[in-house]
mmCIF file of C-alpha atoms in Angstrom:
data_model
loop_
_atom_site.group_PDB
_atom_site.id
_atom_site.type_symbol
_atom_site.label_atom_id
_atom_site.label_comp_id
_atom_site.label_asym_id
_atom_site.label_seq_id
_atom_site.Cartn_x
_atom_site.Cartn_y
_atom_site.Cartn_z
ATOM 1 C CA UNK A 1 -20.540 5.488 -39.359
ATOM 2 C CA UNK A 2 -19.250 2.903 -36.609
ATOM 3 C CA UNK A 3 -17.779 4.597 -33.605
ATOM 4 C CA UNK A 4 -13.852 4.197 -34.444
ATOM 5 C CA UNK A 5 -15.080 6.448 -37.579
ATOM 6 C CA UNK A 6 -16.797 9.079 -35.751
ATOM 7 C CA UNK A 7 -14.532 12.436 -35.244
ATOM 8 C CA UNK A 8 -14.490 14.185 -31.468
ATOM 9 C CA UNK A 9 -13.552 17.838 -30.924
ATOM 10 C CA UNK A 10 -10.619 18.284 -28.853
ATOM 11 C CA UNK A 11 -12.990 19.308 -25.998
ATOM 12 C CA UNK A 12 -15.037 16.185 -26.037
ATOM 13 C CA UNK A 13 -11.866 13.807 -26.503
ATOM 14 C CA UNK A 14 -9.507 15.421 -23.321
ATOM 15 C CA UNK A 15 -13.085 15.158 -21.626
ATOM 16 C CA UNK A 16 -13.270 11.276 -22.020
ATOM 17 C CA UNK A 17 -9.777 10.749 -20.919
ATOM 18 C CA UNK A 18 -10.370 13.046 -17.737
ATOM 19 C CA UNK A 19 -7.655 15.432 -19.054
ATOM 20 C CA UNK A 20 -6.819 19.250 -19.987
ATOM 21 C CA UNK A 21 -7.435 20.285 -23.569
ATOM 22 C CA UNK A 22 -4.089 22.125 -23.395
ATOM 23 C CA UNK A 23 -2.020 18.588 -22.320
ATOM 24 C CA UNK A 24 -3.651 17.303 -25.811
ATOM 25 C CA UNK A 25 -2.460 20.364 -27.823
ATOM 26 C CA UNK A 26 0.783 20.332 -26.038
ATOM 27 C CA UNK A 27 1.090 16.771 -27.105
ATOM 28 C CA UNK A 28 0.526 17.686 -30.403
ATOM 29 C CA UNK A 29 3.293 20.341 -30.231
ATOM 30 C CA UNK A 30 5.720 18.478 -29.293
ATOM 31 C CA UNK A 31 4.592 15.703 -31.738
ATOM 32 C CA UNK A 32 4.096 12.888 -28.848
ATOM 33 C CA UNK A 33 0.200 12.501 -30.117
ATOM 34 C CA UNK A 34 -1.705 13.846 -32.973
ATOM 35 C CA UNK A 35 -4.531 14.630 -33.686
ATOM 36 C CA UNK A 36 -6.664 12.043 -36.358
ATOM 37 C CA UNK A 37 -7.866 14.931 -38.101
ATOM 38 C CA UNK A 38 -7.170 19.141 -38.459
ATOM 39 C CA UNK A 39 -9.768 20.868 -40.147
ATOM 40 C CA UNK A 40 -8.446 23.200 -42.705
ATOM 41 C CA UNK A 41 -11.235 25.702 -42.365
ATOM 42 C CA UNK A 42 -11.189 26.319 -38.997
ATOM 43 C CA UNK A 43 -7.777 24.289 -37.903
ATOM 44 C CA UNK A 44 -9.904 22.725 -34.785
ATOM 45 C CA UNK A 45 -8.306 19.384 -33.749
ATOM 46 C CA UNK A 46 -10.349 16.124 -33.771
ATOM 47 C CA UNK A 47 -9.885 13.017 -32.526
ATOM 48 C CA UNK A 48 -11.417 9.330 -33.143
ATOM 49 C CA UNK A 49 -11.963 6.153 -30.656
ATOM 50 C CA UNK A 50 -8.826 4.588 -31.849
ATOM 51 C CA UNK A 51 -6.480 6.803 -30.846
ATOM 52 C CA UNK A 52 -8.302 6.573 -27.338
ATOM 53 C CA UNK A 53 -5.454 3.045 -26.296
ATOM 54 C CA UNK A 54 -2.346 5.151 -27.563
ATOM 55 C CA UNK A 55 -3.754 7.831 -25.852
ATOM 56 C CA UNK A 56 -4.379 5.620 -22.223
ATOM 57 C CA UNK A 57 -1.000 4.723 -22.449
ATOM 58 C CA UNK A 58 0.950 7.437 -22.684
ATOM 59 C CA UNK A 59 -0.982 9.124 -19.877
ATOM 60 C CA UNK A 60 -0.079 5.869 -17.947
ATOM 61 C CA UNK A 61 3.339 5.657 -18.698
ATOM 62 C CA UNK A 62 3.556 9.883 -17.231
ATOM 63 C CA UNK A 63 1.587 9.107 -14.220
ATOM 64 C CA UNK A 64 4.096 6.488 -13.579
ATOM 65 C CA UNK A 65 6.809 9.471 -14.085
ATOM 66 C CA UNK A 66 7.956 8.489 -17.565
ATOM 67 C CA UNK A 67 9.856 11.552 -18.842
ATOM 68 C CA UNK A 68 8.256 12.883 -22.029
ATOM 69 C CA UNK A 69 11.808 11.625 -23.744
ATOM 70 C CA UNK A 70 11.318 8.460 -23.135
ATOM 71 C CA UNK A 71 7.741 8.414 -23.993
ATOM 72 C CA UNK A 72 8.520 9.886 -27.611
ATOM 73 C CA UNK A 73 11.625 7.032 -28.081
ATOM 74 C CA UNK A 74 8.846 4.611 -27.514
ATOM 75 C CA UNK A 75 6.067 5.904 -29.516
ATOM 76 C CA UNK A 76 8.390 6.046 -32.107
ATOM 77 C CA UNK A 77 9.478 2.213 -31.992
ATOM 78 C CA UNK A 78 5.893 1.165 -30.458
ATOM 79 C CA UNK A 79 5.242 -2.556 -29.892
ATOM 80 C CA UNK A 80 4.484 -4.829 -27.927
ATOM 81 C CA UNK A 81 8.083 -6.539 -26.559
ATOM 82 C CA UNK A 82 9.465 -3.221 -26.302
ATOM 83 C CA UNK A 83 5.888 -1.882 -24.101
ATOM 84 C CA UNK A 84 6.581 -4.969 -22.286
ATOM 85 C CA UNK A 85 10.257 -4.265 -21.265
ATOM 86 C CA UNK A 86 9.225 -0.525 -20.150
ATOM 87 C CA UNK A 87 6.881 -1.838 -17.721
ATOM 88 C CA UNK A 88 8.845 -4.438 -16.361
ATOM 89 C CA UNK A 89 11.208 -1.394 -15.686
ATOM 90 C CA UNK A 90 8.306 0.537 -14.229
ATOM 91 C CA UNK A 91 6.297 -2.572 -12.233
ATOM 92 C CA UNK A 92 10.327 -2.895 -10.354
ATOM 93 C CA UNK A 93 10.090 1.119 -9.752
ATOM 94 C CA UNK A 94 6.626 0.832 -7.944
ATOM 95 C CA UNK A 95 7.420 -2.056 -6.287
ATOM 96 C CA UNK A 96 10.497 -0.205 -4.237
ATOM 97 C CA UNK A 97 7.690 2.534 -4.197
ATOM 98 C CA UNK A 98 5.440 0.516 -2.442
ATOM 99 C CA UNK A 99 7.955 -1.113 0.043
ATOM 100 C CA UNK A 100 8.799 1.931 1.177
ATOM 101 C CA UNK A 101 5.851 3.610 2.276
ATOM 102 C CA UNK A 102 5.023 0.546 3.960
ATOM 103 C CA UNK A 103 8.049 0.869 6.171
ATOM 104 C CA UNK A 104 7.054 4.650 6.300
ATOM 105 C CA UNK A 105 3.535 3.457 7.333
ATOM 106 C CA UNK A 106 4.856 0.597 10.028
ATOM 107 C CA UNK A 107 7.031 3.458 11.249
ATOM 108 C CA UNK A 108 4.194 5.855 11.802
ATOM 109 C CA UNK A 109 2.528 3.613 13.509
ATOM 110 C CA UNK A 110 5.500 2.655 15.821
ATOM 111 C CA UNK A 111 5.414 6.545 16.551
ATOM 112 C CA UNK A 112 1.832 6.179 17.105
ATOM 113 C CA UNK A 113 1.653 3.191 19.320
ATOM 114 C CA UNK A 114 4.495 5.076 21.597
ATOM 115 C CA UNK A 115 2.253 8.323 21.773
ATOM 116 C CA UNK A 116 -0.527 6.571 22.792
ATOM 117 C CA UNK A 117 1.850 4.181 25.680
ATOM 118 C CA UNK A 118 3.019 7.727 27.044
ATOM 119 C CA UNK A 119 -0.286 8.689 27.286
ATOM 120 C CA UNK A 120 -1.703 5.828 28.888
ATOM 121 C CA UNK A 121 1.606 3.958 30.881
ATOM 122 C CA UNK A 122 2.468 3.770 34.148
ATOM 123 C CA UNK A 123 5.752 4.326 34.541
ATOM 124 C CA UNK A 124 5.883 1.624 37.678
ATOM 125 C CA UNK A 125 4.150 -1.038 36.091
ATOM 126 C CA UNK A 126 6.005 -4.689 35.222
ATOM 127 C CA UNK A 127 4.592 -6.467 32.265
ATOM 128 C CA UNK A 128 4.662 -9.930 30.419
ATOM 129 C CA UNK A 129 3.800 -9.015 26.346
ATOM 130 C CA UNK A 130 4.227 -11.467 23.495
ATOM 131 C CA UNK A 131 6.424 -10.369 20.753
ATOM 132 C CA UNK A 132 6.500 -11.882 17.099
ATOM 133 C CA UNK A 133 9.972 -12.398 15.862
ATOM 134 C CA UNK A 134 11.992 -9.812 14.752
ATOM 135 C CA UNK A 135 15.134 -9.441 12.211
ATOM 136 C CA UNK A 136 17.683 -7.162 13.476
ATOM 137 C CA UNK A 137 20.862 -5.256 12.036
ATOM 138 C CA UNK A 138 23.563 -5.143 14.878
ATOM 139 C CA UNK A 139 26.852 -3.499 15.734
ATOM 140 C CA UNK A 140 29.059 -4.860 18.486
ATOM 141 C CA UNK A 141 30.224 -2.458 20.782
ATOM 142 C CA UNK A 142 31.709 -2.297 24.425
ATOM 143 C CA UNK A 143 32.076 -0.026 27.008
ATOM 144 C CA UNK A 144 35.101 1.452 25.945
ATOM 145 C CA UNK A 145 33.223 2.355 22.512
ATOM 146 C CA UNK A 146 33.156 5.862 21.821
ATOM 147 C CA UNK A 147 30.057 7.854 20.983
ATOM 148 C CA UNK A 148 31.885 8.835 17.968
ATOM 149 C CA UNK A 149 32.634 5.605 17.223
ATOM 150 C CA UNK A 150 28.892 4.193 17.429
ATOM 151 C CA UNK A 151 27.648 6.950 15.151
ATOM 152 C CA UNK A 152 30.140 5.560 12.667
ATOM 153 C CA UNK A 153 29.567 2.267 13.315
ATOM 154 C CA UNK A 154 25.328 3.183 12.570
ATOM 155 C CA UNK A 155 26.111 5.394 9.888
ATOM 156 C CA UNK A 156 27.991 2.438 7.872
ATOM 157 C CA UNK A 157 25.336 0.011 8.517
ATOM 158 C CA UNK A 158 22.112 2.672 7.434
ATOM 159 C CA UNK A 159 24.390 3.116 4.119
ATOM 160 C CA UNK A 160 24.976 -0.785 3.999
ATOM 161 C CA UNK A 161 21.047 -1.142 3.838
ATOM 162 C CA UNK A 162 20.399 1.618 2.176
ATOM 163 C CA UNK A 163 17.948 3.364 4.475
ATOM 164 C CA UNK A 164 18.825 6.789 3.662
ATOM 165 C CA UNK A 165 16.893 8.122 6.290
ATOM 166 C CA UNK A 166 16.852 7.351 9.769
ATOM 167 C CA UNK A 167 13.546 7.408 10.362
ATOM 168 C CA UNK A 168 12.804 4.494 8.440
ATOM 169 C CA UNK A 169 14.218 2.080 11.119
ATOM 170 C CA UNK A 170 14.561 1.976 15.315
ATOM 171 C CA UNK A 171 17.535 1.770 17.178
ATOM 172 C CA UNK A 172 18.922 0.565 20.258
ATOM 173 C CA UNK A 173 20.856 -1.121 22.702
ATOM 174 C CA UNK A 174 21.306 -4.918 23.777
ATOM 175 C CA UNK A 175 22.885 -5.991 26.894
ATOM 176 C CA UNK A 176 23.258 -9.782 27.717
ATOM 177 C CA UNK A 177 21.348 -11.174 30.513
ATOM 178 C CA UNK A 178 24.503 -12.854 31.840
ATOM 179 C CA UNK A 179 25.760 -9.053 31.958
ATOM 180 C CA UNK A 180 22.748 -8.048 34.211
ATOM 181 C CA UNK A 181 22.692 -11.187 36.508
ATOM 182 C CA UNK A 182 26.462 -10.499 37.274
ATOM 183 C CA UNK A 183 25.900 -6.703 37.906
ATOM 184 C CA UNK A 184 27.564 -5.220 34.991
ATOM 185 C CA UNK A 185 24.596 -3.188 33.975
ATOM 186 C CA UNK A 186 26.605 -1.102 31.722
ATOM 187 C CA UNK A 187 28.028 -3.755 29.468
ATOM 188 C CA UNK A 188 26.237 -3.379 26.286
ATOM 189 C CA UNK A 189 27.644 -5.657 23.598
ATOM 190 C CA UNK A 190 25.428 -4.490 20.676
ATOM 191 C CA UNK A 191 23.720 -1.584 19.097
ATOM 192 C CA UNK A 192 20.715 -3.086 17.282
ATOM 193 C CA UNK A 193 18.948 -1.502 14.379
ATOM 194 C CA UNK A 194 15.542 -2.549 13.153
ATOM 195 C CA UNK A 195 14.316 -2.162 9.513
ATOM 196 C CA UNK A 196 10.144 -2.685 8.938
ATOM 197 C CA UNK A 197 10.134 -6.045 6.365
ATOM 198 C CA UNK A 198 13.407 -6.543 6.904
ATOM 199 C CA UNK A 199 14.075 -10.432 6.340
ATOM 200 C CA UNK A 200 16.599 -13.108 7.249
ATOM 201 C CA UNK A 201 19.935 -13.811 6.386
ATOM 202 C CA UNK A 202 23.043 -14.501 7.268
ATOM 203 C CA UNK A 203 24.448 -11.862 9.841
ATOM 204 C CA UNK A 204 21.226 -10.491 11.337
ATOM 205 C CA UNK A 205 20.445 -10.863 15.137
ATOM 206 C CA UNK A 206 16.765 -12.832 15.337
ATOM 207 C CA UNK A 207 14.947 -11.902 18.554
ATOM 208 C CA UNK A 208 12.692 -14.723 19.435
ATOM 209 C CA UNK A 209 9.231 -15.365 18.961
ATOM 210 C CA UNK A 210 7.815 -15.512 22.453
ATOM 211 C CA UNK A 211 7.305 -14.115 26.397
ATOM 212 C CA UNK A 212 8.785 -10.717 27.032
ATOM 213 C CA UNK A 213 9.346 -8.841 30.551
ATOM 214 C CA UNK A 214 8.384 -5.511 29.989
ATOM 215 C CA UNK A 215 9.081 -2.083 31.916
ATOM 216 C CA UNK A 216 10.026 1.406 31.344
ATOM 217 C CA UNK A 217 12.709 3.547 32.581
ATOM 218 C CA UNK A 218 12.502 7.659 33.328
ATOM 219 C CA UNK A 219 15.262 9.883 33.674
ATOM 220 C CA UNK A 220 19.106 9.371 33.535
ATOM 221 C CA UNK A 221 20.783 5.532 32.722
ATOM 222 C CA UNK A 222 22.832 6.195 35.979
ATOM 223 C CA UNK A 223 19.462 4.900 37.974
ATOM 224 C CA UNK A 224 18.660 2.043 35.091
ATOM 225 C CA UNK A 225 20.240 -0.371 36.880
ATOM 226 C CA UNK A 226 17.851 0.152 40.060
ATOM 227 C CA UNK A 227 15.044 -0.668 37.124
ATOM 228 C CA UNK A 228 16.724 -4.121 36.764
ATOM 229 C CA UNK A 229 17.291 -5.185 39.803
ATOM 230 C CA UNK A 230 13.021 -4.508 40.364
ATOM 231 C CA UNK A 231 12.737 -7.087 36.921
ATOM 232 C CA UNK A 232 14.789 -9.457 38.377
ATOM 233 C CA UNK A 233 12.712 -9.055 41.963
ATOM 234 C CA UNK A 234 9.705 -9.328 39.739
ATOM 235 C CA UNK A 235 11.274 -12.400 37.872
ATOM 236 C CA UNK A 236 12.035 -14.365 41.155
ATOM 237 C CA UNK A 237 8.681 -13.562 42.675
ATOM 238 C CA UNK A 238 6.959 -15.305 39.831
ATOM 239 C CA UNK A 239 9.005 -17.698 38.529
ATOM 240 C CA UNK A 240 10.516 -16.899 35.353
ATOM 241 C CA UNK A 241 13.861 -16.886 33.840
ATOM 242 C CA UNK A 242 15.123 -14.716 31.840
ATOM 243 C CA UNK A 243 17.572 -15.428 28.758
ATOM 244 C CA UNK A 244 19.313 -14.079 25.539
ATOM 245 C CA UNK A 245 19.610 -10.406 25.548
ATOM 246 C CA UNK A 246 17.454 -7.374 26.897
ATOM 247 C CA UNK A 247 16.439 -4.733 24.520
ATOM 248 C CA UNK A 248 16.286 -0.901 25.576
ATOM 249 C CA UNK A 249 14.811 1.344 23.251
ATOM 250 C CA UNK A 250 13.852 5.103 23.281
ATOM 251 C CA UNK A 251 10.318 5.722 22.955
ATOM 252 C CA UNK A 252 10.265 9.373 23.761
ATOM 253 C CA UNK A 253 13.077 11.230 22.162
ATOM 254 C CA UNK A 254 10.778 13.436 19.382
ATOM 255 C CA UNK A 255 9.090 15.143 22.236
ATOM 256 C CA UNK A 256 11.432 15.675 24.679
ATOM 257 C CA UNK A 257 14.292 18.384 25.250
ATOM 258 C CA UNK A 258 15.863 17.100 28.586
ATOM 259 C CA UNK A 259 17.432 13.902 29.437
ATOM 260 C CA UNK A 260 15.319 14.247 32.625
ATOM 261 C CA UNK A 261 12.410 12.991 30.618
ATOM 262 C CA UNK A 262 13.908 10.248 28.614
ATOM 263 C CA UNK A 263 11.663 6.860 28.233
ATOM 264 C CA UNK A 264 13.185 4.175 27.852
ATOM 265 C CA UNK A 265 11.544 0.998 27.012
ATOM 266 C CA UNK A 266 13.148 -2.846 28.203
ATOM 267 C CA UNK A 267 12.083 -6.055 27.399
ATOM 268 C CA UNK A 268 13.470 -9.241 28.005
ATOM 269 C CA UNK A 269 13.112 -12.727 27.086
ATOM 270 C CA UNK A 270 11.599 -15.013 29.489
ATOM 271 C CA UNK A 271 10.571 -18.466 30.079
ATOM 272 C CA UNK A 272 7.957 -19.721 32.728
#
């Protein structure tokens, strides 16, 4: 007797697929998968290697959340174009699976990376970093916007993308540099939004690829500008010129409850 001949108890079959005994009687309930063989005698269920494939699959197709209806519609009209369809189907599904916990992931670690700056900065210190490029979602707004009016104006955009959840992007503020270098350090023209693989086309803000001025802020925007006119001090001292926009961003708000202790993080493009 060759090996797709020889009979396995019930026992010894869920055993080699790593499964319950019951999930293979409650397959045969239901008539999804049956056994090769019921002895009469004793009515024990037995199994052969060639139903071990069929077998493979279906437990594939569930851990890949096929409903049970949908796995009995295709055992019933098995074969190979119509397998081939229901995992295209599936391969798509895991696919947006997998691009989302990577933004989940990149977003954890933006969390992370902030922790570990609060834990480390100093809240005085001017720095040049180099930032990759980055594609952004942004609103325009003034300073006659509204707070109601921005929250809108976010909300539309997070349902535009499809986020769903906010935590699966940052968010802030852009002010041109022209703005700052004139003294109007409260005339932010754009509310930016930034979405982990997010990629190009037409409509999205691109910040550069290059030299950044770096600094934090602490406590109320009223005394932000006082932070600026230290970058541009900074700026002067060593040469550089700043373009474009700057970019303030939150770093702090999950573990804060007073305004008092708001971070906020700016960076600027610079050449030099």
């Amino acid at each position: 007797m060759n090996k797709n001949d020889k009979l396995l108890t019930i026992g010894q079959f869920a055993a080699m697929h790593g499964i319950n005994k019951k999930t293979l009687m409650w397959y045969d309930e239901i008539g999804l998968f049956k056994p090769a063989v019921i002895n009469p005698e004793n009515g024990y269920r037995c199994y052969n290697y060639h139903q071990s494939p069929i077998l493979e699959t279906i437990l594939l197709l569930r851990e890949l959340d096929v409903s049970i209806n949908e796995i009995q519609d295709f055992m019933k009209y098995r074969s190979a174009k119509n397998l081939k369809c229901l995992l295209e189907e599936k391969i798509t599904d895991l696919d947006m699976q997998i691009a989302h916990l990577q933004a989940v992931r990149t977003t954890l670690c933006t969390h992370h990376q902030n922790m570990s700056t609060l834990l480390t900065m100093d809240l005085s210190e001017i720095s040049v970093v180099e930032k990759e490029e980055h594609c952004l979602i942004t609103v325009d707004v003034n300073p006659n916007t509204s707070f109601e009016q921005e929250v809108e104006l976010i909300t539309a955009e997070t349902e535009k993308y499809q986020l769903g959840r906010l935590h699966k992007a940052s968010y802030g503020s852009m002010i041109p540099v022209e703005s700052l270098q004139n003294g109007r350090f409260d005339d932010y023209s754009k509310l930016f939004i930034e979405i982990p693989f997010l990629s190009y086309h037409t409509g999205l803000h691109i910040m550069p690829q290059g030299k950044y001025l770096r600094a934090f802020h602490k406590g109320n925007w009223d005394k932000l500008s006082g932070r600026y006119e230290e970058l541009f001090a900074y700026a002067k001292k060593h040469n550089l010129a700043f373009h474009g926009f700057s970019y303030e961003m939150g770093i702090n708000e999950s573990v804060i409850d007073r305004i008092e202790d708001y971070i906020v993080r700016i960076e600027i493009p610079i050449d030099g």
